[in-house]
């Protein structure tokens, strides 16, 4: 296992009254293993801003992957964007991160608030920032950093820094410094907090600053966390050969990392083979889905296919399931780990022999394959799916 993993995630909320976001966050993995992340903020809000930011982000991903000169692709992006009739401008601000597998990052910024670089619990203002000539009256800055384990980079649209503008407490907005202070407090309380959680916390606070009608602008926060790799094993479905029940139950028990079971039958098999008892989790809410259970030595026990399907939809939409449901817990467990081993049993459950009932294994396998695909491509997780 490599010495570190990239935890890259984001969170965003649309401007109050809008149905699309004027900010766009996109990621891609280059052919050479680089990870490229772009946060673009289109001029204004709504559909026009969404078009501007989406075009900017897509072009930036391609140009950075092709190693174009930053000034050259800024000129190309600005020359092809549609012009806003109201303001006579066509630009979309952006922050671009180009991360190498070795931990070096190049950061390009035009118009967005400057990124936050946090190391050892302190905000560091890099000396390496270089500002090139202006384009559309916005300077393009370039920063190169050699990251160390536990370093964090947090970047956001101006909906964060300008939150609360015009209010008595924040007449000029919450500011970059306000977001930085909160980030440092969150990390101080929980040094291993995930990128997603810290982004959610910053946006939640920005909305509070905006007052009862919020947010007053699209708000997007993204983060990169270079962390010690985390591992989880998910066991779902009984093995095809019953004689292998004990083998895989013991493999799960001995796994060095978090342990998850998805499926009531699977939980009963593991409990039987390990001489344990599955108990209902009395603190689990079943309002938004099947409740969870408790099994000694296992971090999470959920229902099977329905819960997995809810998680797949959540990963696709990047919107967490309802709070405290089994799907909610599994969603965050997957996102907060870097190496994910999924063991999927292929035995058809005796409870589902009704010919009118869909084949449980086929359905489970289809859902799991969807989860694996999106975790690899969108979240850059190392995922191993094993059918047994």
Coordinates of C-alpha atoms in Angstrom, one line a residue:
X1 CA 0.0 0.0 0.0
X2 CA 1.4 3.5 -0.9
X3 CA 2.4 5.7 2.0
X4 CA -0.5 8.2 1.4
X5 CA -3.8 8.6 -0.4
X6 CA -5.6 11.6 -1.8
X7 CA -9.0 12.3 -0.2
X8 CA -10.6 14.7 -2.7
X9 CA -14.2 15.8 -2.3
X10 CA -16.5 18.8 -2.4
X11 CA -19.9 20.1 -1.3
X12 CA -22.1 22.8 -2.8
X13 CA -25.5 24.5 -2.4
X14 CA -27.3 26.4 -5.1
X15 CA -28.2 30.1 -4.7
X16 CA -31.6 30.5 -3.0
X17 CA -34.3 30.2 -5.6
X18 CA -32.1 28.6 -8.3
X19 CA -32.5 25.1 -9.7
X20 CA -29.0 24.7 -11.1
X21 CA -25.6 25.8 -9.7
X22 CA -23.5 28.5 -11.2
X23 CA -20.4 26.8 -9.8
X24 CA -19.0 23.6 -11.2
X25 CA -16.6 21.1 -9.6
X26 CA -15.0 18.4 -11.8
X27 CA -12.2 15.9 -11.5
X28 CA -10.4 13.6 -13.9
X29 CA -7.4 11.2 -13.8
X30 CA -4.8 11.8 -16.4
X31 CA -3.2 9.1 -18.5
X32 CA 0.0 9.4 -16.4
X33 CA -1.8 9.0 -13.1
X34 CA -2.2 12.7 -12.3
X35 CA -5.4 13.8 -10.7
X36 CA -6.9 17.1 -11.9
X37 CA -9.5 19.0 -10.0
X38 CA -11.3 22.2 -11.2
X39 CA -13.6 24.6 -9.3
X40 CA -15.2 27.1 -11.7
X41 CA -17.5 30.0 -10.8
X42 CA -19.6 31.3 -13.7
X43 CA -20.5 34.9 -13.9
X44 CA -23.9 35.5 -12.1
X45 CA -26.1 32.6 -11.2
X46 CA -28.6 30.2 -12.7
X47 CA -28.4 28.6 -16.2
X48 CA -26.1 31.2 -17.7
X49 CA -23.6 30.8 -14.9
X50 CA -23.9 27.0 -15.1
X51 CA -23.1 27.1 -18.8
X52 CA -20.1 29.3 -18.2
X53 CA -18.6 27.3 -15.3
X54 CA -19.3 23.9 -17.0
X55 CA -17.6 24.9 -20.2
X56 CA -14.6 26.4 -18.3
X57 CA -14.2 23.3 -16.1
X58 CA -14.4 20.8 -19.0
X59 CA -11.9 22.8 -21.1
X60 CA -9.5 23.3 -18.2
X61 CA -9.5 19.5 -17.5
X62 CA -8.5 18.8 -21.1
X63 CA -5.9 21.6 -21.3
X64 CA -4.2 20.8 -18.0
X65 CA -4.1 17.1 -18.9
X66 CA -2.5 18.0 -22.2
X67 CA 0.1 20.2 -20.4
X68 CA -0.9 23.4 -22.2
X69 CA 0.6 26.7 -20.9
X70 CA -1.7 28.2 -18.4
X71 CA -1.9 31.6 -20.1
X72 CA -2.7 29.9 -23.4
X73 CA -5.6 28.0 -22.1
X74 CA -6.9 31.0 -20.2
X75 CA -7.0 32.9 -23.5
X76 CA -8.7 30.0 -25.3
X77 CA -11.3 29.6 -22.5
X78 CA -12.1 33.3 -22.4
X79 CA -12.3 33.6 -26.2
X80 CA -15.0 30.9 -26.6
X81 CA -17.2 31.6 -23.6
X82 CA -20.6 33.3 -24.3
X83 CA -20.8 36.9 -23.3
X84 CA -23.2 38.1 -20.6
X85 CA -25.4 40.8 -22.2
X86 CA -26.0 42.5 -18.8
X87 CA -22.3 43.0 -17.9
X88 CA -20.5 42.6 -21.2
X89 CA -18.2 40.0 -19.6
X90 CA -17.6 36.4 -20.6
X91 CA -15.2 35.0 -18.1
X92 CA -15.6 32.3 -15.5
X93 CA -13.2 32.3 -12.5
X94 CA -11.5 29.1 -11.6
X95 CA -9.1 27.2 -9.3
X96 CA -7.3 24.3 -10.8
X97 CA -5.3 21.6 -8.9
X98 CA -2.9 19.3 -10.9
X99 CA -1.8 16.6 -8.5
X100 CA 1.0 14.2 -9.3
X101 CA 1.0 10.6 -7.8
X102 CA 4.2 11.6 -5.9
X103 CA 2.4 14.4 -4.0
X104 CA 3.5 17.5 -5.9
X105 CA 0.7 19.9 -6.8
X106 CA 0.5 22.8 -9.2
X107 CA -2.4 25.3 -8.4
X108 CA -3.7 27.8 -11.0
X109 CA -6.1 30.5 -9.8
X110 CA -8.0 33.2 -11.6
X111 CA -10.6 35.3 -9.8
X112 CA -11.5 32.8 -7.0
X113 CA -10.5 33.4 -3.4
X114 CA -7.0 32.2 -2.7
X115 CA -6.8 28.6 -1.6
X116 CA -6.0 27.6 2.0
X117 CA -3.0 25.4 2.7
X118 CA -3.0 23.8 6.1
X119 CA 0.0 21.9 7.5
X120 CA 0.5 20.7 11.1
X121 CA -2.7 22.5 12.1
X122 CA -1.5 25.9 10.9
X123 CA -2.5 28.0 7.9
X124 CA 0.6 28.5 5.6
X125 CA 0.8 31.2 3.0
X126 CA 3.1 29.7 0.3
X127 CA 6.1 31.6 -0.8
X128 CA 5.9 29.8 -4.1
X129 CA 2.9 31.7 -5.5
X130 CA 3.7 33.5 -8.7
X131 CA 1.4 35.9 -10.4
X132 CA 1.5 36.2 -14.2
X133 CA 0.1 39.1 -16.3
X134 CA -3.6 39.8 -16.0
X135 CA -6.2 38.5 -18.3
X136 CA -9.6 40.1 -18.3
X137 CA -8.4 42.3 -15.4
X138 CA -7.9 39.1 -13.3
X139 CA -4.4 38.0 -12.5
X140 CA -3.5 34.4 -13.0
X141 CA -1.5 33.0 -10.1
X142 CA 0.5 29.8 -10.1
X143 CA 1.7 27.9 -7.0
X144 CA 3.7 24.7 -6.8
X145 CA 3.9 22.7 -3.6
X146 CA 5.5 19.5 -2.4
X147 CA 2.8 18.0 -0.2
X148 CA 3.5 16.0 3.0
X149 CA 1.2 13.5 4.7
X150 CA -1.7 15.2 6.6
X151 CA -1.4 18.4 4.5
X152 CA -4.7 19.9 3.3
X153 CA -5.7 22.2 0.5
X154 CA -9.2 23.9 0.8
X155 CA -10.5 26.1 -2.0
X156 CA -13.9 27.6 -2.6
X157 CA -16.0 30.0 -4.7
X158 CA -16.7 33.6 -3.5
X159 CA -20.1 32.5 -2.2
X160 CA -18.1 31.4 0.8
X161 CA -15.9 34.5 1.3
X162 CA -18.8 36.9 0.6
X163 CA -21.3 35.2 2.8
X164 CA -23.0 37.6 5.2
X165 CA -22.1 40.6 3.1
X166 CA -24.2 43.6 4.2
X167 CA -25.1 42.2 7.6
X168 CA -24.2 44.1 10.8
X169 CA -21.7 41.4 11.8
X170 CA -20.1 41.0 8.4
X171 CA -20.6 44.1 6.3
X172 CA -17.8 43.1 4.0
X173 CA -18.5 39.4 4.1
X174 CA -17.2 36.5 6.1
X175 CA -14.0 36.5 4.1
X176 CA -11.3 34.0 3.3
X177 CA -10.0 34.5 6.9
X178 CA -13.4 33.4 8.4
X179 CA -13.4 30.2 6.4
X180 CA -9.7 29.6 7.4
X181 CA -10.4 30.1 11.1
X182 CA -13.3 27.6 11.0
X183 CA -11.2 25.1 9.0
X184 CA -8.5 25.3 11.6
X185 CA -11.0 24.8 14.5
X186 CA -12.5 21.8 12.8
X187 CA -9.2 20.1 12.1
X188 CA -8.1 21.0 15.7
X189 CA -11.1 19.1 17.1
X190 CA -10.7 16.2 14.7
X191 CA -7.3 16.0 12.9
X192 CA -8.5 13.1 10.7
X193 CA -11.7 14.8 9.5
X194 CA -12.5 13.9 5.9
X195 CA -12.5 16.4 3.0
X196 CA -16.3 16.0 2.6
X197 CA -17.0 16.7 6.3
X198 CA -14.9 19.8 6.4
X199 CA -16.5 21.2 3.2
X200 CA -20.0 20.5 4.6
X201 CA -19.0 22.4 7.8
X202 CA -17.7 25.4 6.0
X203 CA -20.8 25.7 3.8
X204 CA -23.1 25.2 6.7
X205 CA -21.5 28.1 8.5
X206 CA -21.5 30.3 5.4
X207 CA -25.3 29.8 5.1
X208 CA -25.7 30.8 8.7
X209 CA -23.7 34.0 8.0
X210 CA -26.1 34.8 5.0
X211 CA -29.1 34.9 7.3
X212 CA -32.6 33.4 6.9
X213 CA -32.7 33.7 3.1
X214 CA -29.7 31.7 2.1
X215 CA -27.5 31.2 0.4
X216 CA -27.3 34.5 -1.4
X217 CA -24.9 33.1 -4.0
X218 CA -23.9 29.6 -5.2
X219 CA -21.5 28.2 -2.6
X220 CA -19.0 25.5 -3.3
X221 CA -16.1 24.2 -1.2
X222 CA -13.6 21.6 -2.2
X223 CA -10.7 20.0 -0.4
X224 CA -7.7 17.7 -0.8
X225 CA -6.4 15.8 2.1
X226 CA -3.1 13.8 1.8
X227 CA -3.7 11.1 4.4
X228 CA -2.6 7.7 5.6
X229 CA -4.6 5.2 3.6
X230 CA -7.7 3.9 5.2
X231 CA -9.2 0.5 4.5
X232 CA -12.7 -1.1 4.7
X233 CA -14.0 -4.5 3.8
X234 CA -17.7 -4.9 2.8
X235 CA -19.2 -8.4 2.9
X236 CA -22.5 -8.8 1.1
X237 CA -24.3 -12.0 0.2
X238 CA -23.7 -15.6 1.2
X239 CA -20.9 -17.5 -0.6
X240 CA -22.0 -19.9 -3.3
X241 CA -20.6 -22.9 -1.5
X242 CA -21.9 -23.1 2.1
X243 CA -18.6 -24.8 3.1
X244 CA -16.9 -21.4 2.5
X245 CA -19.1 -19.5 5.0
X246 CA -16.5 -19.9 7.8
X247 CA -13.6 -19.0 5.6
X248 CA -15.0 -15.6 4.6
X249 CA -16.5 -14.9 8.0
X250 CA -13.0 -15.3 9.5
X251 CA -11.4 -13.2 6.8
X252 CA -13.8 -10.4 7.6
X253 CA -13.1 -10.7 11.3
X254 CA -9.3 -10.6 10.8
X255 CA -9.4 -7.7 8.3
X256 CA -7.1 -4.8 9.3
X257 CA -9.5 -1.9 8.8
X258 CA -13.2 -1.1 9.1
X259 CA -15.6 -4.0 8.6
X260 CA -19.1 -3.8 7.1
X261 CA -21.8 -6.4 6.4
X262 CA -24.6 -5.6 4.0
X263 CA -27.5 -8.1 4.3
X264 CA -29.4 -9.9 7.0
X265 CA -28.5 -13.4 5.8
X266 CA -24.8 -12.5 5.5
X267 CA -24.9 -11.1 9.1
X268 CA -26.4 -14.3 10.4
X269 CA -23.8 -16.4 8.6
X270 CA -20.9 -14.3 10.1
X271 CA -22.5 -14.4 13.6
X272 CA -23.0 -18.2 13.4
X273 CA -19.5 -18.9 12.2
X274 CA -17.9 -16.6 14.8
X275 CA -20.2 -17.7 17.7
X276 CA -21.8 -14.3 18.0
X277 CA -25.2 -12.8 18.0
X278 CA -26.8 -10.2 15.7
X279 CA -28.8 -7.7 17.7
X280 CA -31.0 -4.8 16.5
X281 CA -29.5 -1.4 16.8
X282 CA -32.1 0.4 19.0
X283 CA -30.6 3.8 18.1
X284 CA -31.0 3.2 14.4
X285 CA -33.7 5.1 12.5
X286 CA -35.8 3.1 10.1
X287 CA -37.8 6.1 8.9
X288 CA -35.8 6.5 5.7
X289 CA -34.8 2.9 5.1
X290 CA -34.1 -0.4 6.8
X291 CA -32.5 -0.1 10.3
X292 CA -29.0 -1.3 11.1
X293 CA -28.0 -4.1 13.4
X294 CA -25.1 -4.7 15.8
X295 CA -22.5 -7.5 15.7
X296 CA -19.5 -7.6 17.9
X297 CA -16.3 -6.7 16.1
X298 CA -18.2 -5.3 13.0
X299 CA -18.3 -1.6 12.5
X300 CA -21.6 -1.5 10.5
X301 CA -24.3 -4.0 9.7
X302 CA -27.0 -2.9 7.2
X303 CA -29.7 -4.5 5.1
X304 CA -28.6 -5.6 1.7
X305 CA -29.7 -4.7 -1.8
X306 CA -32.1 -1.8 -0.9
X307 CA -29.4 -0.1 1.2
X308 CA -26.8 -0.6 -1.5
X309 CA -29.1 0.8 -4.1
X310 CA -29.7 3.9 -2.0
X311 CA -25.9 4.3 -1.7
X312 CA -25.4 4.0 -5.4
X313 CA -27.9 6.7 -6.1
X314 CA -26.3 8.9 -3.5
X315 CA -22.8 8.4 -5.0
X316 CA -24.1 9.3 -8.5
X317 CA -25.8 12.5 -7.3
X318 CA -23.2 13.3 -4.7
X319 CA -26.0 13.8 -2.2
X320 CA -26.0 11.9 1.0
X321 CA -28.9 9.7 1.9
X322 CA -31.3 10.7 4.7
X323 CA -29.4 11.3 8.0
X324 CA -28.6 8.3 10.2
X325 CA -30.1 5.7 7.9
X326 CA -28.1 2.6 7.1
X327 CA -27.5 4.0 3.6
X328 CA -26.2 7.3 5.1
X329 CA -23.7 5.4 7.3
X330 CA -22.5 3.2 4.5
X331 CA -22.2 6.2 2.1
X332 CA -19.9 8.0 4.5
X333 CA -18.0 4.8 5.4
X334 CA -17.1 4.3 1.7
X335 CA -16.1 7.9 1.1
X336 CA -14.0 8.1 4.2
X337 CA -11.9 5.1 3.2
X338 CA -9.3 4.8 0.3
X339 CA -8.9 1.1 -0.2
X340 CA -12.2 -0.8 -0.4
X341 CA -12.5 -4.6 -0.6
X342 CA -15.9 -5.9 -1.5
X343 CA -16.7 -9.6 -1.1
X344 CA -20.0 -10.5 -2.8
X345 CA -21.5 -13.9 -2.3
X346 CA -23.2 -15.5 -5.3
X347 CA -25.5 -18.0 -3.6
X348 CA -29.2 -17.3 -4.3
X349 CA -31.0 -16.8 -1.0
X350 CA -33.6 -19.4 -0.2
X351 CA -36.0 -16.7 0.8
X352 CA -36.1 -15.4 -2.8
X353 CA -37.0 -18.6 -4.8
X354 CA -40.4 -17.1 -5.9
X355 CA -40.1 -16.8 -9.7
X356 CA -41.9 -13.5 -9.5
X357 CA -39.2 -12.1 -7.3
X358 CA -36.1 -10.6 -9.1
X359 CA -32.9 -12.7 -8.9
X360 CA -31.3 -11.3 -5.8
X361 CA -27.7 -12.1 -6.8
X362 CA -28.0 -10.5 -10.2
X363 CA -29.5 -7.4 -8.7
X364 CA -26.9 -7.2 -6.0
X365 CA -24.0 -7.8 -8.4
X366 CA -25.4 -5.0 -10.8
X367 CA -25.6 -2.5 -7.9
X368 CA -22.2 -3.4 -6.5
X369 CA -20.6 -3.1 -9.9
X370 CA -22.2 0.4 -10.3
X371 CA -20.8 1.3 -6.9
X372 CA -17.3 0.1 -7.8
X373 CA -17.3 2.0 -11.1
X374 CA -18.3 5.3 -9.6
X375 CA -15.9 5.0 -6.6
X376 CA -13.0 4.4 -9.0
X377 CA -13.8 7.0 -11.6
X378 CA -15.4 9.8 -9.6
X379 CA -13.8 9.4 -6.1
X380 CA -10.4 7.9 -7.1
X381 CA -10.8 5.0 -4.6
X382 CA -8.9 1.7 -5.0
X383 CA -11.7 -0.9 -5.1
X384 CA -11.4 -4.7 -5.4
X385 CA -14.6 -6.6 -6.1
X386 CA -14.4 -10.4 -5.3
X387 CA -17.2 -12.8 -6.2
X388 CA -17.3 -15.9 -4.0

